[in-house]
Coordinates of C-alpha atoms in Angstrom, one line a residue:
M1 CA -77.8 57.0 -49.8
Y2 CA -79.7 54.0 -48.1
F3 CA -81.4 53.6 -44.9
D4 CA -82.1 50.5 -42.6
Q5 CA -82.6 49.9 -39.8
I6 CA -81.8 47.4 -36.4
Q7 CA -84.6 46.5 -33.8
I8 CA -83.3 45.2 -30.2
V9 CA -84.9 43.4 -27.7
P10 CA -83.1 43.2 -24.4
T11 CA -84.0 40.4 -22.0
T12 CA -82.8 40.1 -18.6
G13 CA -80.4 36.8 -18.2
R14 CA -80.8 34.4 -15.1
H15 CA -78.7 36.4 -12.9
A16 CA -80.4 39.8 -13.6
E17 CA -82.9 41.3 -12.2
Q18 CA -82.8 44.6 -14.9
V19 CA -80.8 45.3 -18.5
P20 CA -80.9 48.5 -20.2
K21 CA -82.5 48.9 -23.7
D22 CA -79.3 50.1 -25.1
F23 CA -77.3 47.6 -23.5
F24 CA -76.1 45.5 -27.0
Y25 CA -75.6 48.7 -28.5
S26 CA -73.8 50.3 -26.1
R27 CA -71.1 46.0 -25.6
V28 CA -70.5 46.6 -29.6
I29 CA -69.8 49.8 -29.5
E30 CA -67.5 49.3 -26.2
K31 CA -66.0 45.9 -28.1
N32 CA -65.1 48.1 -31.5
E33 CA -64.3 51.3 -29.6
S34 CA -61.9 52.5 -32.2
D35 CA -64.1 52.1 -35.2
F36 CA -67.1 54.8 -33.7
Q37 CA -67.1 57.6 -33.1
E38 CA -69.9 59.9 -31.4
I39 CA -71.4 62.9 -33.0
S40 CA -72.7 65.1 -30.4
P41 CA -73.5 68.4 -31.1
Q42 CA -74.9 69.6 -27.8
E43 CA -72.1 67.4 -25.8
E44 CA -69.9 69.7 -27.5
F45 CA -71.2 72.4 -26.6
N46 CA -71.9 71.8 -23.5
K47 CA -68.2 71.2 -22.6
K48 CA -67.4 74.6 -24.5
V49 CA -70.1 76.2 -22.2
R50 CA -68.4 74.8 -19.3
K51 CA -65.0 75.9 -19.6
L52 CA -65.9 79.2 -20.3
V53 CA -67.6 79.5 -17.2
R54 CA -65.4 77.9 -15.0
E55 CA -62.7 80.2 -17.0
Q56 CA -64.9 83.5 -16.4
R57 CA -65.3 81.9 -12.6
E58 CA -61.6 81.9 -12.3
Q59 CA -61.0 85.4 -13.7
I60 CA -63.9 87.1 -11.8
G61 CA -62.1 85.4 -8.0
K62 CA -59.1 86.7 -8.5
E63 CA -60.5 90.3 -9.5
L64 CA -62.1 89.8 -5.9
E65 CA -59.5 88.2 -4.2
E66 CA -58.9 91.4 -2.2
F67 CA -62.1 91.6 -0.5
G68 CA -61.1 88.4 1.4
E69 CA -63.2 85.6 2.9
P70 CA -66.2 85.3 3.0
V71 CA -66.6 88.0 0.6
S72 CA -65.0 87.1 -3.0
T73 CA -66.4 83.8 -2.1
V74 CA -70.0 85.0 -1.8
A75 CA -70.0 87.3 -4.5
Q76 CA -68.5 84.8 -6.8
D77 CA -72.2 82.4 -6.0
V78 CA -74.1 85.1 -6.7
L79 CA -72.2 86.4 -10.2
F80 CA -72.6 83.0 -11.3
A81 CA -75.6 81.3 -9.6
E82 CA -76.3 77.5 -11.1
E83 CA -79.9 78.8 -12.1
Q84 CA -78.2 81.5 -14.8
I85 CA -75.8 79.3 -15.9
R86 CA -77.4 76.3 -17.4
V87 CA -78.2 77.5 -20.7
G88 CA -76.0 74.3 -22.4
F89 CA -78.6 71.8 -24.2
P90 CA -79.9 69.2 -21.7
S91 CA -79.3 65.7 -22.8
R92 CA -82.3 63.3 -22.8
H93 CA -80.8 59.9 -22.1
P94 CA -77.5 60.3 -20.3
Q95 CA -77.4 57.2 -20.2
S96 CA -77.3 55.8 -24.1
A97 CA -73.5 54.8 -25.5
G98 CA -74.3 57.8 -28.1
N99 CA -77.2 58.8 -29.9
T100 CA -75.5 59.7 -33.0
T101 CA -72.5 57.6 -34.5
K102 CA -70.0 57.4 -36.7
Y103 CA -69.2 53.9 -38.3
T104 CA -65.6 53.8 -39.6
G105 CA -64.5 50.5 -39.4
E106 CA -63.3 48.1 -42.4
Q107 CA -66.5 46.0 -42.9
T108 CA -67.6 48.9 -45.1
E109 CA -66.5 51.3 -47.8
H110 CA -67.7 54.2 -46.4
P111 CA -68.5 55.9 -43.4
V112 CA -72.0 54.8 -41.7
L113 CA -74.4 56.7 -39.4
L114 CA -76.1 55.5 -36.9
F115 CA -79.1 57.2 -35.0
V116 CA -80.8 55.7 -31.6
M117 CA -84.5 56.6 -32.4
D118 CA -87.5 57.3 -29.9
E119 CA -91.3 58.0 -30.3
R120 CA -91.5 58.5 -26.1
D121 CA -91.0 62.2 -26.5
K122 CA -93.5 62.5 -29.3
P123 CA -97.6 64.2 -29.0
P124 CA -99.8 61.5 -28.4
H125 CA -101.4 61.7 -32.1
R126 CA -97.9 60.4 -32.8
R127 CA -96.7 58.0 -30.7
S128 CA -98.0 53.8 -30.7
E129 CA -100.7 53.2 -28.7
E130 CA -98.3 50.8 -26.6
R131 CA -94.7 52.0 -25.8
S132 CA -92.5 49.6 -27.6
D133 CA -89.1 47.5 -25.2
K134 CA -87.6 47.8 -28.9
F135 CA -84.4 49.9 -29.2
K136 CA -84.0 51.1 -32.6
I137 CA -81.4 52.5 -34.6
S138 CA -81.5 53.1 -37.7
I139 CA -78.6 53.4 -40.1
L140 CA -77.5 55.5 -43.1
A141 CA -74.9 54.4 -45.5
K142 CA -74.1 55.8 -48.3
T143 CA -74.9 53.1 -50.8
S144 CA -76.6 49.5 -50.2
E145 CA -74.0 47.4 -50.4
D146 CA -72.7 49.7 -47.4
G147 CA -75.8 49.0 -45.7
E148 CA -75.9 45.3 -46.0
S149 CA -73.2 44.5 -44.9
F150 CA -72.6 46.2 -41.8
I151 CA -76.0 45.2 -40.9
G152 CA -74.5 42.1 -41.1
F153 CA -71.9 42.8 -38.8
F154 CA -73.6 44.1 -36.2
A155 CA -75.9 41.9 -36.2
N156 CA -73.2 39.0 -35.6
E157 CA -71.7 41.0 -33.0
I158 CA -74.9 41.1 -31.0
H159 CA -75.3 37.0 -31.3
E160 CA -71.3 36.7 -30.0
I161 CA -71.9 39.5 -27.1
S162 CA -75.1 37.1 -26.3
T163 CA -72.9 34.4 -26.1
Y164 CA -71.1 35.3 -23.1
V165 CA -73.3 38.0 -21.3
G166 CA -76.4 35.0 -20.8
D167 CA -76.4 35.2 -17.4
Y168 CA -77.4 38.7 -17.8
A169 CA -79.0 40.0 -20.6
E170 CA -79.9 37.7 -23.8
A171 CA -81.4 39.4 -27.0
K172 CA -84.9 38.4 -26.7
E173 CA -85.5 40.0 -30.9
L174 CA -82.7 41.3 -33.1
T175 CA -84.6 42.3 -36.4
Y176 CA -84.0 44.3 -39.6
D177 CA -84.6 44.2 -43.4
G178 CA -87.8 43.1 -44.5
E179 CA -88.4 41.5 -41.2
I180 CA -89.4 44.4 -39.5
V181 CA -92.1 45.2 -42.5
H182 CA -93.2 41.3 -41.3
E183 CA -93.5 42.5 -38.2
Y184 CA -95.2 45.7 -39.1
F185 CA -98.6 43.8 -40.5
D186 CA -98.4 41.4 -37.9
K187 CA -98.9 44.1 -35.6
K188 CA -101.5 45.3 -38.0
V189 CA -103.3 42.0 -37.8
K190 CA -103.5 42.3 -34.2
E191 CA -104.6 45.7 -34.2
S192 CA -106.8 46.2 -36.9
S193 CA -110.8 45.4 -36.7
N194 CA -110.8 45.2 -40.8
I195 CA -106.9 43.1 -41.4
T196 CA -107.4 40.0 -40.8
D197 CA -104.5 38.1 -42.2
W198 CA -101.5 38.9 -44.6
Y199 CA -99.2 37.1 -47.2
L200 CA -96.4 37.0 -49.6
D201 CA -97.2 36.6 -53.4
E202 CA -95.5 35.7 -56.1
E203 CA -96.9 37.4 -59.2
N204 CA -94.8 39.9 -60.6
N205 CA -93.5 40.7 -64.2
D206 CA -90.4 42.8 -65.1
F207 CA -91.4 46.4 -64.4
E208 CA -92.4 45.5 -61.3
D209 CA -88.8 44.0 -60.5
E210 CA -86.8 46.9 -61.7
V211 CA -89.1 49.3 -59.9
F212 CA -88.6 47.1 -56.3
D213 CA -84.9 46.7 -57.6
S214 CA -84.7 51.1 -57.2
V215 CA -86.7 50.5 -54.0
C216 CA -83.9 48.3 -52.7
E217 CA -81.2 50.5 -53.2
L218 CA -83.0 53.4 -51.2
T219 CA -83.7 51.1 -48.2
G220 CA -83.5 48.0 -47.0
I221 CA -86.9 48.1 -45.3
A222 CA -89.4 46.8 -48.0
L223 CA -91.1 43.4 -49.3
E224 CA -92.7 43.0 -52.5
N225 CA -96.1 41.6 -53.2
V226 CA -97.6 41.6 -50.3
R227 CA -101.0 40.8 -49.6
I228 CA -103.7 41.1 -47.0
Q229 CA -106.9 39.6 -46.4
V230 CA -109.6 42.1 -45.0
D231 CA -113.4 41.2 -43.5
V232 CA -115.1 43.3 -45.6
G233 CA -114.0 43.9 -49.4
D234 CA -111.6 43.0 -52.1
N235 CA -108.2 41.8 -50.6
P236 CA -105.5 44.3 -51.6
D237 CA -102.5 43.4 -53.0
F238 CA -99.3 45.9 -53.0
D239 CA -96.4 45.4 -55.9
A240 CA -94.2 46.7 -53.0
V241 CA -94.4 48.2 -49.2
A242 CA -91.4 50.6 -48.1
L243 CA -90.9 51.8 -44.1
P244 CA -87.3 53.3 -44.3
L245 CA -87.9 54.3 -40.4
G246 CA -88.7 51.3 -39.5
G247 CA -92.3 51.8 -39.2
M248 CA -91.5 55.2 -37.5
G249 CA -92.9 58.5 -39.6
T250 CA -94.1 57.5 -43.0
G251 CA -94.4 53.9 -44.9
Y252 CA -95.2 53.7 -48.3
A253 CA -97.8 51.3 -50.4
I254 CA -96.2 51.2 -54.0
E255 CA -98.4 50.4 -56.9
V256 CA -96.9 49.5 -59.7
K257 CA -99.1 49.3 -64.0
D258 CA -97.2 48.9 -66.9
Y259 CA -99.7 49.4 -69.8
S260 CA -97.7 48.9 -72.4
Q261 CA -97.5 46.2 -74.7
E262 CA -94.5 46.0 -76.8
D263 CA -91.7 43.3 -75.4
N264 CA -93.6 42.7 -72.6
D265 CA -95.9 39.4 -73.3
A266 CA -96.4 39.6 -69.0
V267 CA -98.6 42.8 -69.6
D268 CA -101.4 42.0 -67.5
E269 CA -103.6 45.4 -68.7
S270 CA -105.3 46.2 -72.2
P271 CA -103.3 49.1 -73.5
S272 CA -104.3 52.5 -71.4
V273 CA -105.7 53.9 -75.2
S274 CA -108.4 51.5 -74.5
K275 CA -109.5 53.0 -71.5
D276 CA -110.7 55.9 -70.5
S277 CA -109.6 58.8 -67.7
G278 CA -112.4 57.3 -65.3
E279 CA -111.2 53.7 -65.2
L280 CA -107.0 55.0 -64.9
R281 CA -108.0 56.9 -62.0
S282 CA -109.9 53.9 -60.3
E283 CA -106.8 51.5 -60.9
L284 CA -104.2 54.1 -60.3
I285 CA -105.0 56.5 -58.0
R286 CA -108.4 56.0 -55.9
K287 CA -108.9 52.2 -55.4
P288 CA -104.9 51.1 -54.8
K289 CA -105.3 54.6 -52.3
D290 CA -108.0 53.0 -50.3
Y291 CA -106.4 50.0 -50.0
A292 CA -103.2 51.4 -48.7
E293 CA -104.8 53.2 -46.2
Q294 CA -106.2 50.2 -44.5
A295 CA -103.1 48.9 -44.1
D296 CA -101.8 53.3 -42.8
L297 CA -99.4 53.2 -45.6
Q298 CA -99.5 56.5 -48.0
L299 CA -99.6 55.0 -51.8
I300 CA -97.1 56.2 -54.8
T301 CA -97.7 54.7 -57.8
V302 CA -95.3 54.0 -60.6
V303 CA -96.8 53.8 -64.3
R304 CA -95.5 52.7 -67.8
G305 CA -97.6 53.1 -70.9
L306 CA -99.1 56.5 -70.8
S307 CA -99.2 59.1 -73.2
E308 CA -97.6 62.3 -72.5
E309 CA -101.0 63.8 -72.0
Q310 CA -102.7 60.9 -69.6
Y311 CA -100.1 60.6 -67.3
E312 CA -100.6 65.3 -67.2
D313 CA -104.1 64.7 -66.4
L314 CA -104.0 62.1 -63.8
H315 CA -101.2 63.2 -62.1
R316 CA -102.8 66.6 -61.6
L317 CA -105.8 64.5 -59.9
A318 CA -103.0 62.3 -58.0
D319 CA -101.3 65.4 -56.1
S320 CA -104.9 66.4 -55.2
S321 CA -104.8 63.1 -53.5
N322 CA -101.8 63.3 -51.7
V323 CA -100.9 60.6 -53.8
A324 CA -97.8 60.3 -55.7
L325 CA -98.4 59.0 -59.0
L326 CA -94.6 58.5 -61.0
N327 CA -93.6 57.5 -64.5
E328 CA -91.1 55.7 -66.3
D329 CA -89.1 59.0 -67.1
N330 CA -89.2 60.1 -63.4
Y331 CA -89.7 57.4 -60.8
E332 CA -86.2 56.6 -59.9
E333 CA -85.5 60.5 -58.8
R334 CA -89.0 60.9 -57.0
L335 CA -88.5 57.5 -55.0
S336 CA -85.4 59.1 -53.9
N337 CA -86.7 62.2 -53.0
M338 CA -89.5 60.4 -50.8
L339 CA -87.7 57.3 -49.5
F340 CA -84.4 59.3 -48.5
E341 CA -84.2 62.7 -48.3
Q342 CA -88.4 63.2 -47.2
K343 CA -87.2 60.6 -44.7
L344 CA -84.2 61.9 -44.0
R345 CA -86.0 65.2 -43.0
E346 CA -88.7 63.4 -41.1
M347 CA -86.2 61.1 -38.8
S348 CA -85.5 64.1 -37.2
E349 CA -88.4 64.1 -35.4
F350 CA -87.4 61.0 -33.8
V351 CA -83.9 60.5 -33.5
V352 CA -82.9 60.8 -29.7

């Protein structure tokens, strides 16, 4: 399974004073209405409640007919007081064109789910300092190919719509995939007292490439070889950064270390057998964790070339430090759990 996200900032055209945040989302769905289906258990429940109340009111009305007016009508109002029958789920954003939607069109092999995301109703400690003008749509696809195809299709639809509604609304910003990570670090530079700049490095080895490929099978919101510049201390680099929910919730800095020497001339690290446990703990846990926290990211370390005993000892230390230490045998399964399954549960905090 695969996560991605589209972030849209609409702005008014020459002949409009205000444009809804969900304008382009709604227009794309309307333009391709046969390919989209709203999934709203709250609305279905409300429909059933309204139908039941209507039927019961009619039935009570028949039983009270013999009393005549105005007794029968007043009795109905007493039995069905408004404040007593509002038992449905409230709709927090009734203007939206469907806050959870399924796409079944020909652009993808399998259906794709769309979730409208927002932080406005979250507690202050989980809310961004500034309320964003972005309209955020998280994409859940069965495969990375479906996710990438859908993102391309949806972005093209927005560009096409923009060409004929430009007098009313324009897509001021349209970001997705790694562009969202770019914006994340640009924002960190503006907000942080210690991070002064960031850029993409080019250093990597085969194992780093393998790990990043695994990350990209789970989310498109990722970049490799990110280096940040800081006022104080070393300038840390992250072999990969992944933001499965587009900066909402937990994001990850991924450190990849390869201590194996066989058939790998590109390995910079000396063999793990030549390092004591303190050195390995510093390289795999303490230093990269400090670096990740400077960017408000949680650390995942993927390591190859440790003995089973070394890995088990360091794994216990990593757990106690809230660091995920993965090895060559389990990193794909564990990355899937952290970048997809855990994010799927965490996403419920942000779905509108």
